Coordinates of C-alpha atoms in Angstrom, one line a residue:
Chain A
M295 CA 0.4 0.2 -0.1
S296 CA 1.7 3.0 -0.9
A297 CA 1.4 6.5 1.1
T298 CA -1.6 7.8 -1.6
D299 CA -4.1 4.7 -0.9
I300 CA -4.5 6.7 3.3
Q301 CA -7.1 8.9 3.3
D302 CA -7.4 11.9 4.8
P303 CA -8.3 12.6 7.6
N304 CA -6.6 8.8 8.7
R305 CA -7.2 6.6 11.4
R306 CA -4.4 8.0 12.6
D307 CA -5.0 11.8 13.2
F308 CA -8.7 10.3 14.8
L309 CA -6.6 8.2 16.9
Y310 CA -4.0 12.0 17.4
V311 CA -7.3 14.1 18.5
A312 CA -9.3 11.5 20.4
T313 CA -6.0 11.2 22.5
G314 CA -5.4 15.4 22.9
M315 CA -9.2 15.6 23.7
A316 CA -9.7 12.9 26.5
A317 CA -6.7 14.5 28.2
V318 CA -7.8 18.2 28.0
V319 CA -11.4 17.0 29.4
G320 CA -9.2 14.7 32.2
A321 CA -6.9 17.7 33.1
G322 CA -9.9 20.0 33.2
A323 CA -11.3 16.9 35.7
V324 CA -8.4 17.2 38.2
A325 CA -8.0 20.9 38.5
W326 CA -12.0 21.0 38.7
P327 CA -11.3 20.1 42.6
F328 CA -8.7 22.3 43.4
I329 CA -10.4 25.5 42.5
D330 CA -14.0 24.1 43.8
Q331 CA -12.1 23.9 47.1
M332 CA -11.8 27.4 47.1
R333 CA -15.5 28.1 46.9
P334 CA -17.3 29.3 50.2
D335 CA -17.3 25.8 52.2
A336 CA -20.2 24.3 53.8
S337 CA -19.9 25.4 57.1
T338 CA -19.9 29.4 55.8
L339 CA -23.1 28.6 53.7
A340 CA -25.0 27.3 56.6
L341 CA -24.3 30.9 58.3
A342 CA -26.2 32.0 55.2
S343 CA -29.4 32.7 56.9
V344 CA -29.4 34.5 60.6
E345 CA -33.0 35.5 62.6
V346 CA -33.0 38.8 64.7
D347 CA -35.1 39.7 67.2
V348 CA -36.1 43.3 66.6
S349 CA -38.7 43.5 69.4
S350 CA -36.6 45.8 71.2
L351 CA -36.3 48.6 68.4
T352 CA -38.1 51.7 69.1
P353 CA -38.7 54.1 66.1
G354 CA -34.7 55.8 65.4
T355 CA -33.0 52.9 66.9
S356 CA -31.0 50.7 64.4
L357 CA -29.2 47.4 65.2
V358 CA -26.1 45.2 63.7
V359 CA -26.1 41.3 63.1
K360 CA -23.5 39.9 61.1
W361 CA -24.3 38.1 58.0
R362 CA -22.3 36.0 56.1
G363 CA -19.3 38.1 57.8
K364 CA -20.8 41.1 56.8
P365 CA -22.9 43.8 59.4
V366 CA -26.3 44.1 58.3
V367 CA -28.1 46.9 59.8
V368 CA -32.0 47.0 60.8
R369 CA -33.1 50.1 61.9
N370 CA -36.5 51.0 62.7
R371 CA -37.1 54.6 61.3
T372 CA -38.2 57.4 62.2
E373 CA -41.4 59.3 60.6
Q374 CA -39.5 62.0 59.2
E375 CA -36.7 59.6 57.9
M376 CA -39.7 58.1 55.9
K377 CA -40.4 61.3 54.5
D378 CA -37.1 62.2 53.5
G379 CA -37.0 59.4 52.0
E380 CA -40.2 58.9 50.0
A381 CA -39.4 63.6 48.8
V382 CA -36.6 61.9 46.6
N383 CA -37.2 62.9 43.3
L384 CA -35.8 59.5 41.8
A385 CA -34.2 61.3 38.6
Q386 CA -31.4 63.1 41.3
L387 CA -30.3 59.4 42.2
K388 CA -27.0 58.3 41.1
D389 CA -28.2 54.8 40.9
P390 CA -31.7 54.5 39.8
L391 CA -32.6 50.5 41.0
A392 CA -34.3 49.4 44.1
R393 CA -30.9 46.9 44.9
N394 CA -33.4 44.9 46.5
A395 CA -32.7 40.8 46.4
N396 CA -36.0 40.2 47.4
L397 CA -37.8 42.2 44.2
P398 CA -36.9 42.4 40.5
A399 CA -33.6 43.3 39.4
D400 CA -34.8 46.5 37.7
A401 CA -37.3 48.0 40.3
P402 CA -36.7 51.6 41.0
A403 CA -35.2 53.0 44.2
T404 CA -38.4 54.3 45.4
D405 CA -38.6 54.4 49.2
A406 CA -41.2 51.5 49.3
N407 CA -38.9 49.7 47.0
R408 CA -35.9 49.8 49.3
T409 CA -38.4 48.2 52.3
M410 CA -41.2 45.5 52.7
P411 CA -45.1 46.0 51.9
G412 CA -46.5 46.9 54.8
K413 CA -43.2 47.2 57.0
E414 CA -42.1 50.6 55.4
A415 CA -40.5 51.8 59.0
W416 CA -38.0 49.1 58.6
M417 CA -34.9 49.3 57.0
V418 CA -32.8 46.1 56.4
M419 CA -29.6 46.4 54.5
V420 CA -26.1 45.2 54.2
Q421 CA -24.0 47.9 55.9
V422 CA -21.4 48.1 53.4
C423 CA -20.2 50.7 50.9
T424 CA -20.7 49.8 47.8
H425 CA -17.3 51.9 46.7
L426 CA -14.7 49.5 48.4
G427 CA -16.4 48.0 51.5
C428 CA -15.7 49.9 54.0
I429 CA -18.7 50.2 56.9
P430 CA -20.1 53.5 56.4
L431 CA -21.6 55.5 60.1
G432 CA -25.4 55.6 60.8
Q433 CA -27.4 59.0 60.6
E434 CA -24.3 61.2 59.6
G435 CA -24.2 62.7 56.4
E436 CA -25.6 65.6 54.6
F437 CA -28.9 63.6 53.9
G438 CA -29.2 62.2 58.0
G439 CA -28.5 58.7 56.3
W440 CA -25.0 57.0 56.5
F441 CA -21.7 58.3 55.6
C442 CA -19.0 56.4 54.7
P443 CA -15.6 58.0 56.1
C444 CA -13.3 56.0 53.8
H445 CA -13.9 57.9 50.9
G446 CA -17.1 60.3 51.7
S447 CA -19.5 58.4 49.8
V448 CA -23.5 59.8 51.2
Y449 CA -26.2 57.6 51.4
D450 CA -29.8 58.9 52.6
T451 CA -32.6 57.7 55.0
A452 CA -33.2 55.0 52.3
G453 CA -29.8 54.1 51.8
R454 CA -29.5 55.1 48.7
V455 CA -26.5 56.5 47.6
R456 CA -26.3 59.9 47.0
G457 CA -23.0 61.3 46.6
G458 CA -18.9 60.6 46.8
P459 CA -17.5 57.5 44.7
A460 CA -19.8 55.0 45.5
P461 CA -21.5 53.7 41.9
E462 CA -24.7 51.9 43.2
N463 CA -27.2 51.8 46.5
M464 CA -26.4 49.6 49.3
S465 CA -28.0 46.5 49.1
V466 CA -31.1 45.1 50.7
P467 CA -30.7 41.2 51.2
V468 CA -33.1 38.6 51.2
F469 CA -35.0 39.0 54.5
Q470 CA -39.1 38.4 55.9
F471 CA -40.6 38.7 59.1
I472 CA -41.2 35.5 60.6
S473 CA -43.5 37.4 63.0
D474 CA -43.9 40.7 63.9
T475 CA -40.6 41.0 66.3
K476 CA -38.4 38.6 63.9
I477 CA -37.2 38.9 61.2
R478 CA -34.9 36.0 58.9
I479 CA -32.2 37.1 56.7
G480 CA -30.8 34.8 54.3
Chain B
M186 CA 28.5 38.8 25.7
S187 CA 31.1 36.7 24.3
E188 CA 30.4 33.0 24.2
G189 CA 33.8 31.8 25.3
H190 CA 34.6 28.1 26.2
S191 CA 34.7 26.9 29.6
T192 CA 38.2 27.9 31.0
Y193 CA 37.1 25.2 34.3
T194 CA 40.1 23.0 35.4
P195 CA 39.8 21.5 38.3
K196 CA 42.3 21.0 40.5
T197 CA 41.9 18.0 42.4
G198 CA 41.2 14.5 41.3
I199 CA 37.4 14.6 42.9
G200 CA 37.4 17.7 41.1
R201 CA 37.6 15.7 38.1
W202 CA 35.5 12.8 39.1
F203 CA 32.7 15.1 40.1
D204 CA 32.9 17.2 36.8
A205 CA 32.5 14.0 34.1
R206 CA 29.9 13.1 35.7
M207 CA 27.8 16.6 36.9
P208 CA 29.3 19.2 36.4
L209 CA 28.1 21.8 38.8
P210 CA 31.1 23.5 40.1
R211 CA 31.3 24.0 36.5
L212 CA 28.7 25.7 36.6
V213 CA 29.4 27.8 39.4
Y214 CA 32.6 28.7 38.1
D215 CA 31.4 29.7 34.9
S216 CA 28.9 31.5 36.2
F217 CA 30.3 33.6 39.2
V218 CA 33.7 33.5 38.7
A219 CA 35.2 33.5 35.5
Y220 CA 31.9 35.2 33.7
P221 CA 33.1 38.1 32.3
V222 CA 31.2 41.7 32.5
P223 CA 31.5 45.1 31.5
R224 CA 34.0 46.8 32.9
N225 CA 32.0 49.8 33.6
L226 CA 29.1 49.5 35.8
N227 CA 28.2 51.5 38.3
Y228 CA 26.3 50.7 41.9
A229 CA 23.3 50.5 40.0
W230 CA 24.0 47.4 38.7
T231 CA 24.9 46.1 42.5
F232 CA 20.8 45.3 43.2
G233 CA 20.3 42.5 41.3
G234 CA 22.6 40.8 44.3
I235 CA 21.2 42.6 46.8
L236 CA 17.8 41.2 45.6
A237 CA 19.0 37.5 46.1
I238 CA 19.9 38.6 49.2
M239 CA 16.5 39.8 50.2
L240 CA 14.4 37.1 48.6
T241 CA 16.9 34.9 50.9
A242 CA 16.7 36.3 53.6
Q243 CA 12.5 37.0 53.5
M244 CA 12.4 32.4 52.8
L245 CA 14.8 32.3 56.1
T246 CA 13.3 34.4 58.7
G247 CA 9.8 33.7 57.0
I248 CA 10.5 30.0 57.1
V249 CA 10.9 29.8 61.3
L250 CA 8.0 32.5 61.9
A251 CA 6.0 29.9 60.3
M252 CA 6.8 28.0 63.0
H253 CA 5.8 30.2 65.8
Y254 CA 2.5 31.6 63.5
A255 CA -0.8 30.2 63.6
A256 CA -3.2 30.8 60.8
D257 CA -6.3 31.1 62.3
S258 CA -9.0 34.0 62.5
T259 CA -9.2 33.5 66.4
L260 CA -5.5 32.8 67.0
A261 CA -3.4 34.9 64.2
F262 CA -3.4 38.2 65.6
D263 CA -2.4 36.8 69.7
S264 CA 0.2 34.6 68.1
V265 CA 2.0 37.3 66.5
E266 CA 1.9 38.9 69.9
K267 CA 3.3 35.7 71.0
I268 CA 5.8 36.0 68.7
M269 CA 7.0 39.2 69.4
R270 CA 7.0 38.7 73.7
D271 CA 7.6 35.1 73.9
V272 CA 9.4 33.6 71.4
N273 CA 12.8 34.1 72.1
S274 CA 14.7 36.5 69.3
G275 CA 10.8 36.5 67.8
W276 CA 11.1 39.8 67.7
L277 CA 14.0 40.4 66.1
L278 CA 12.6 38.0 63.4
R279 CA 9.3 40.1 62.8
Y280 CA 11.2 43.0 62.2
M281 CA 13.9 41.4 59.8
H282 CA 11.2 39.9 57.4
S283 CA 8.3 42.9 58.2
N284 CA 10.9 45.5 57.1
G285 CA 12.5 43.5 55.0
A286 CA 9.7 43.2 53.0
S287 CA 9.9 47.1 52.5
F288 CA 13.4 46.6 51.8
F289 CA 13.0 44.1 48.9
F290 CA 10.7 46.4 47.4
V291 CA 13.3 49.3 48.0
A292 CA 15.6 47.0 45.7
V293 CA 13.2 46.2 43.4
Y294 CA 12.3 50.0 42.7
I295 CA 16.2 51.1 42.1
H296 CA 16.2 48.1 40.2
I297 CA 13.6 49.0 37.8
F298 CA 14.2 52.8 37.9
R299 CA 18.0 51.1 37.1
G300 CA 16.3 49.2 34.0
L301 CA 14.6 51.9 32.1
Y302 CA 16.9 54.6 32.4
Y303 CA 19.8 52.4 31.1
G304 CA 17.1 51.2 28.2
S305 CA 18.2 47.5 30.0
Y306 CA 14.9 46.2 28.4
K307 CA 15.8 46.6 24.8
A308 CA 16.3 43.8 22.4
P309 CA 18.1 41.3 23.1
R310 CA 17.0 41.8 26.8
E311 CA 12.7 42.1 26.2
L312 CA 12.4 38.6 27.7
L313 CA 14.7 39.8 30.5
W314 CA 12.6 42.4 31.6
I315 CA 9.4 40.6 31.3
L316 CA 10.6 38.0 33.3
G317 CA 11.8 40.4 36.1
C318 CA 8.1 41.8 35.8
I319 CA 6.7 39.1 36.3
I320 CA 9.1 38.3 39.5
Y321 CA 7.8 42.0 40.9
L322 CA 4.1 40.8 40.3
L323 CA 4.7 37.5 42.2
M324 CA 6.4 40.0 44.8
M325 CA 2.9 41.9 45.6
A326 CA 1.1 39.0 45.2
T327 CA 3.4 38.2 48.2
G328 CA 3.3 41.3 50.2
F329 CA -0.3 41.9 50.2
M330 CA -0.6 38.6 51.3
G331 CA 1.6 39.0 54.1
Y332 CA 0.4 41.9 55.5
V333 CA -2.9 40.2 55.8
L334 CA -1.4 37.6 58.4
P335 CA -0.8 39.9 61.1
W336 CA -4.8 40.2 61.3
G337 CA -4.6 43.9 62.4
Q338 CA -7.2 46.2 61.2
M339 CA -5.1 47.3 58.3
S340 CA -4.8 43.3 57.0
F341 CA -8.4 42.8 57.4
W342 CA -9.5 46.0 55.4
G343 CA -7.2 45.9 53.1
A344 CA -7.6 43.1 51.8
T345 CA -11.3 43.7 52.5
V346 CA -10.1 46.4 49.6
I347 CA -7.8 44.9 47.2
T348 CA -10.0 41.4 46.8
G349 CA -13.2 44.2 46.3
F350 CA -11.4 45.1 43.4
F351 CA -12.3 41.8 41.5
S352 CA -15.8 42.6 42.5
A353 CA -15.8 45.1 39.5
I354 CA -15.5 42.9 37.0
P355 CA -19.3 42.5 35.0
L356 CA -20.7 38.9 35.1
V357 CA -17.8 36.9 36.7
G358 CA -16.7 39.0 39.7
D359 CA -18.5 38.3 42.7
W360 CA -18.0 34.9 41.7
I361 CA -14.1 35.6 41.6
Q362 CA -14.3 37.5 44.7
Q363 CA -15.7 35.2 46.4
L364 CA -13.9 32.1 44.8
L365 CA -10.8 34.3 46.4
L366 CA -12.1 35.0 49.7
G367 CA -14.0 31.5 50.7
G368 CA -16.6 33.3 51.5
F369 CA -18.6 36.5 51.5
A370 CA -16.5 38.7 53.1
V371 CA -12.4 38.2 54.4
D372 CA -12.8 35.8 57.0
N373 CA -10.8 32.1 58.6
P374 CA -11.2 30.8 55.0
T375 CA -9.5 33.8 53.3
L376 CA -6.8 33.6 56.4
N377 CA -6.1 30.4 55.6
R378 CA -5.0 30.0 51.9
F379 CA -3.7 33.8 52.0
F380 CA -0.6 31.8 54.3
S381 CA -0.7 28.9 52.5
L382 CA 0.0 30.8 49.3
H383 CA 2.5 33.4 51.2
Y384 CA 4.6 30.4 51.7
L385 CA 4.6 29.1 48.5
L386 CA 4.8 32.4 46.5
P387 CA 8.3 33.2 47.3
F388 CA 9.8 29.4 45.9
M389 CA 8.0 30.7 42.9
I390 CA 9.7 34.0 42.9
A391 CA 13.5 32.2 43.2
G392 CA 11.5 29.8 40.7
V393 CA 11.7 33.0 38.3
V394 CA 14.6 34.6 39.2
V395 CA 16.6 31.6 38.4
L396 CA 14.9 31.9 34.3
H397 CA 15.5 35.7 35.0
I398 CA 19.4 34.7 35.7
W399 CA 19.8 32.3 32.6
A400 CA 18.3 34.8 30.4
L401 CA 20.8 37.4 31.7
H402 CA 24.0 35.1 31.3
V403 CA 22.7 34.4 28.0
V404 CA 22.4 38.3 26.3
G405 CA 24.7 39.2 29.2
Q406 CA 24.1 42.3 31.4
S407 CA 24.1 45.7 29.9
N408 CA 26.2 48.8 31.1
P409 CA 25.5 53.0 31.5
T410 CA 26.5 53.1 27.8
G411 CA 24.4 50.8 26.6
I412 CA 26.4 49.8 24.1
E413 CA 27.1 45.7 23.4
V414 CA 30.5 44.5 24.8
K415 CA 32.4 44.1 22.1
S416 CA 35.9 42.9 22.6
K417 CA 37.4 41.2 26.0
T418 CA 38.7 44.8 26.8
D419 CA 35.3 46.1 27.5
T420 CA 34.7 43.2 30.3
V421 CA 36.5 42.1 33.3
A422 CA 36.0 38.9 35.3
F423 CA 32.8 38.9 37.6
T424 CA 35.3 37.3 41.1
P425 CA 37.1 39.7 42.1
Y426 CA 35.5 43.2 40.1
A427 CA 31.8 42.3 40.4
T428 CA 31.7 40.0 43.4
I429 CA 33.7 42.7 45.4
K430 CA 31.4 45.6 44.4
D431 CA 28.3 43.6 44.8
A432 CA 29.6 42.7 48.2
F433 CA 30.5 46.7 49.1
G434 CA 26.6 47.7 47.7
M435 CA 24.9 44.7 50.2
L436 CA 26.5 45.8 52.8
V437 CA 25.7 49.4 52.9
F438 CA 22.1 48.2 51.5
L439 CA 22.5 45.9 55.1
F440 CA 23.5 48.6 57.1
I441 CA 20.4 51.1 56.2
F442 CA 18.0 47.9 56.2
A443 CA 19.5 47.2 59.8
Y444 CA 18.7 50.5 61.2
F445 CA 15.0 50.4 60.5
V446 CA 14.7 46.8 62.0
F447 CA 16.6 47.9 65.5
Y448 CA 15.6 51.7 65.3
L449 CA 13.0 52.8 63.1
P450 CA 10.8 48.7 63.0
N451 CA 7.3 50.5 62.6
F452 CA 8.6 53.4 60.8
L453 CA 7.3 52.1 57.8
G454 CA 4.2 49.9 58.8
H455 CA 0.7 51.7 60.4
P456 CA -0.3 51.6 63.7
D457 CA -4.2 50.8 62.5
N458 CA -2.7 46.9 62.5
Y459 CA -1.5 46.9 66.1
V460 CA -5.3 46.4 66.2
V461 CA -7.2 43.7 66.1
A462 CA -9.4 42.6 63.1
D463 CA -12.7 43.9 63.7
P464 CA -15.0 42.8 60.6
L465 CA -17.6 45.8 61.9
K466 CA -16.0 48.9 62.0
T467 CA -13.7 50.7 58.9
P468 CA -10.6 52.3 60.2
A469 CA -10.9 55.7 58.9
H470 CA -8.5 55.9 56.3
I471 CA -7.1 52.6 54.4
V472 CA -4.0 52.5 53.3
P473 CA -2.1 49.9 51.7
E474 CA 1.8 49.3 52.6
W475 CA 3.7 52.6 51.2
Y476 CA 5.2 50.0 48.2
F477 CA 1.2 50.0 46.8
L478 CA 0.6 53.8 47.2
P479 CA 1.4 54.8 43.5
F480 CA -1.2 51.8 42.4
Y481 CA -3.6 53.0 45.0
A482 CA -3.4 56.4 44.2
I483 CA -4.3 55.5 40.4
L484 CA -7.2 53.3 41.1
R485 CA -8.9 56.0 43.3
A486 CA -7.6 58.6 40.3
I487 CA -10.7 57.5 38.8
T488 CA -13.6 58.8 39.8
F489 CA -15.5 59.3 36.8
N490 CA -17.2 56.9 34.0
I491 CA -15.9 56.3 31.3
G492 CA -18.6 55.2 28.7
P493 CA -20.2 51.8 29.5
I494 CA -17.2 51.6 32.0
N495 CA -18.1 52.7 35.8
S496 CA -15.4 54.1 37.8
K497 CA -15.2 51.5 39.9
L498 CA -14.3 49.3 37.1
G499 CA -12.4 52.1 35.5
G500 CA -10.1 52.6 38.1
V501 CA -9.6 48.7 38.5
L502 CA -8.4 48.9 34.8
A503 CA -6.0 51.8 35.4
M504 CA -4.5 50.2 38.6
F505 CA -3.7 47.3 36.6
G506 CA -3.2 48.7 33.3
S507 CA -0.4 50.6 35.2
I508 CA 1.5 47.3 35.8
A509 CA 1.3 46.1 32.2
M510 CA 2.5 49.4 31.0
L511 CA 6.0 47.6 32.5
F512 CA 5.4 44.5 30.6
L513 CA 5.2 46.7 27.1
V514 CA 8.5 49.0 27.8
P515 CA 10.6 47.4 25.2
W516 CA 8.3 47.9 22.3
L517 CA 6.6 51.3 23.2
D518 CA 10.4 52.5 23.4
T519 CA 10.5 53.2 19.9
S520 CA 14.6 54.6 19.9
K521 CA 18.0 52.8 18.6
V522 CA 19.8 53.9 21.9
R523 CA 19.5 52.4 25.2
S524 CA 21.2 54.3 28.2
A525 CA 19.4 58.1 28.6
V526 CA 23.0 59.0 29.3
Y527 CA 23.2 59.9 25.4
R528 CA 19.5 60.9 25.4
P529 CA 19.0 64.2 26.7
W530 CA 15.2 64.6 26.5
Y531 CA 14.4 61.1 27.7
K532 CA 16.7 62.1 30.8
L533 CA 14.2 64.5 31.7
F534 CA 11.3 62.8 31.2
F535 CA 13.2 59.7 32.9
W536 CA 13.1 61.6 35.9
L537 CA 9.7 63.5 35.7
F538 CA 8.8 60.0 35.7
V539 CA 10.5 58.8 38.5
I540 CA 8.6 62.3 40.4
D541 CA 5.5 61.3 39.0
A542 CA 5.4 58.2 40.8
V543 CA 7.4 59.3 44.1
L544 CA 4.4 61.6 43.7
L545 CA 1.8 59.2 43.3
G546 CA 3.2 57.2 46.8
W547 CA 2.5 60.7 48.0
L548 CA -1.2 60.9 47.5
G549 CA -2.2 57.5 48.1
S550 CA -1.5 57.9 51.3
Q551 CA -3.6 61.1 51.5
P552 CA -7.5 61.1 51.4
A553 CA -9.1 60.7 48.8
E554 CA -11.0 64.2 48.6
G555 CA -10.4 67.9 47.1
S556 CA -7.4 69.0 45.4
Y557 CA -5.8 65.1 46.1
V558 CA -8.3 63.5 43.7
F559 CA -7.4 66.0 41.0
M560 CA -4.0 66.0 41.9
A561 CA -3.9 62.3 41.7
Q562 CA -5.7 62.9 38.0
M563 CA -2.7 64.7 36.4
A564 CA -0.1 62.3 37.7
T565 CA -2.0 59.4 36.9
L566 CA -2.4 60.6 33.4
F567 CA 1.3 62.0 33.1
Y568 CA 2.0 58.1 34.3
F569 CA 0.4 56.7 31.2
A570 CA 1.3 59.3 28.8
F571 CA 5.1 58.6 30.1
F572 CA 4.5 55.3 28.5
L573 CA 1.5 55.6 25.6
V574 CA 3.4 58.8 24.1
V575 CA 7.0 60.2 25.4
L576 CA 8.4 56.1 24.6
P577 CA 7.0 55.9 21.4
V578 CA 7.5 59.0 19.9
L579 CA 10.7 60.4 21.6
G580 CA 12.0 58.0 19.9
L581 CA 11.6 58.8 16.7
I582 CA 12.1 62.8 17.2
E583 CA 14.9 62.8 19.6
T584 CA 18.4 63.7 18.2
P585 CA 20.6 61.3 20.6
R586 CA 24.3 62.3 21.6
R587 CA 27.5 61.0 20.0
L588 CA 27.9 57.3 20.9
P589 CA 31.5 55.8 21.2
N590 CA 32.9 53.4 19.8
S591 CA 33.2 50.6 22.5
I592 CA 33.0 51.1 26.7
T593 CA 36.2 50.8 27.2
E594 CA 36.5 54.1 25.1
A595 CA 33.6 55.6 26.6
V596 CA 35.8 54.9 30.3
L597 CA 39.3 55.9 28.7
E598 CA 37.4 59.6 27.5
K599 CA 35.8 59.7 31.1
N600 CA 39.3 58.9 32.7
K601 CA 40.7 61.6 30.5
G602 CA 38.2 64.2 31.7
S603 CA 38.4 63.5 35.5
G604 CA 42.1 63.8 35.4
G605 CA 43.4 60.7 35.0
G606 CA 42.8 58.7 38.1
H607 CA 43.7 55.8 36.0
P608 CA 46.7 55.2 34.4
A609 CA 45.5 53.4 30.9
R610 CA 46.0 50.0 32.0
A611 CA 47.2 46.7 29.6
T612 CA 43.2 45.9 29.4
A613 CA 43.1 49.3 28.0
A614 CA 45.4 48.1 25.2
P615 CA 44.3 48.7 21.6
E616 CA 41.6 45.8 20.4
T617 CA 42.3 42.7 20.8
K618 CA 39.7 40.6 20.0
G619 CA 38.4 37.6 22.4

C-alpha cells in the first residue's frame, strides 16, 4: 500500500485528536476540585441565614447583626426619615435601581422598594459601602442617612447613594418577617 | 557577550570525578567567577545581588516565623504578639521579615528604575525584562498576602478593599471574589489560603529568578553606556571585580536595613495594624503598604465613568493597566539608543517620571478628597502618557548624543576628563578580539 492510498483524515489523525481531547477533559476534571475547594464551604454557607429579634427597636433606633461576615443594619425608621426618603426625586439618584434582593433586579429605587410592603418603617440593609467595602456610619452625612468615612460616600435615609465615589445603593438582602418581632435574613 | 569556552579546570581528583558526572562546580565557576561583566558597571548594578540576598533573608525569616504563627482568625493576632513577646529572638525575626519586605521593594524599585534609565529592556533583553516584571508581580501578591497574616485592622480592611477590586469585573466579579475569599467577606478561610499562598509564592519567585539569571547570562549584562560588549577589553571577570563591588553594595544596603530593624521597626508600618481585625468597624483611612501607594492613587483617581465602564471598574483597570505598561516597555520605546546618558530628552522625562511616581505614592497616602483627587488624576495622566506617548514619540524625534565606539573608549574618555586617576592599563590596550 503506498502512502497516497491512506485517506485524509486517516485513522491515526482520529486517534491523535481523540487522545488530545481525552487529555484536555482529564486535565479539566483534575483541575476542577482544586478550584472548587476555594469556593465558600458548607460551614460558611450554613451561616447564610440568621434570625434577629427586633422587638426592642423603637422608632429611631437600629441594631447591627453579622450576616455572611458582613454587618447588616436593621433600623426602625422615624416618620421624618421615611418622609425624607419618599420625597426624593428618582431622577436625582446616582443609582436608579432598588438593589433589593427581594424584588426584580430592575425595580426602581423608590423608598417603598427599599423596604418590605407594609413594613416601610423597617430598613434592612447590608451596611457595606458599595465603593470599596468600608462600613459607613449611621445617621450621619448631609442626608441624615449613612456616611462612609473612607472615601466620603453619602447615603440617604433609605440607604441610597447620594454623593461620593460609591457607584450603587447599599444592598438589601433577602429577608422576611417571620413574626411581628422577628426577621430572618438570608 | 562573547560566548567563550569554559575555562574551568578541576585541580583535584575529586573535582575531575565530579566534573565528568555532574559539572555543577563548572557551572558555578563559569557563572560567578570567570563570567565576564562590562568593566563600567556602576553601583546601580549591585541591586540584582541585593535582591537575591533579600529574597533569601525573607525566606529564612519567614520559614522560622511560620513555626510560631497560627493561621487561624481567632489565634493569628495573638500568635504574632506571642512572637513579639515570648518567642526567643521572635521580635527580631519578625521585624527583619516585615522591614525586609519593605527593603525588598526598595531594592526592586531601584532595580526597575535602573532598567528604565539605561534602557536595559531593549533587544535582546526583552524576555529578561519580562521575567523581571513577572517577579515583581509575584512579589506584590506575596507582599499583599503577607500583610494580611497579622490579622490587624489594616490587614483585614486592606484585604477587603483589594479583593473588592475583583467584584468590579462584570458578570463573574462576585463569583471570583468569593472564590478568593472562600466566603462572602474576609474571614478564616481567607486567612488560611493567604498563609498557604504566602508560603508558596516565594518559591515561585525563586524559580522565576533562576530563569531571570539564565536569560541574563545568555544575553549578558547591559551597562551604563548601553553599548554591547565588543571585545575582551570591555569586560572584567565577575570575581573579584563584580563580587567585591556587589558585596560592598550589599553591606551598605544591609546597614540601612539594620538601622530600620533596630531603630525604626514600625516606621514603615501602620499603627492600626496593632488593633485586632474587626469586621464591623472600618479604620478612618485605609492605606496599603507604602510600596503599593502609587497604584492605590491611580485606582482612586478614576472617579468618573468612562463610557460603559463605571468608575469602580475604570479604577481597577487603570491600576492593573499601570503595571501592564511595564511589560510593554520594550516595544513602546522606539529609540535605538539604550542609555539615557546619550538621550537628553529621555533623561529629562525619566526624572519627571520618577517624580511623578513618588508624587503618586504620596497622594496614595492622602485621603481621596478635594484637590488630592485632581492631583492624582493629573499624575495618573502623566504616568500613562510617559509610557504611551513619550516613549514611542521621543525615539522618533529625539537626536541622541554621539555614542562612543566601545565601552573601553567611553571609560578612557571619562578617566581622561577626570584628571586621569587611572593610568591606562593593559586592558585598555588596542582591541584584542577575544
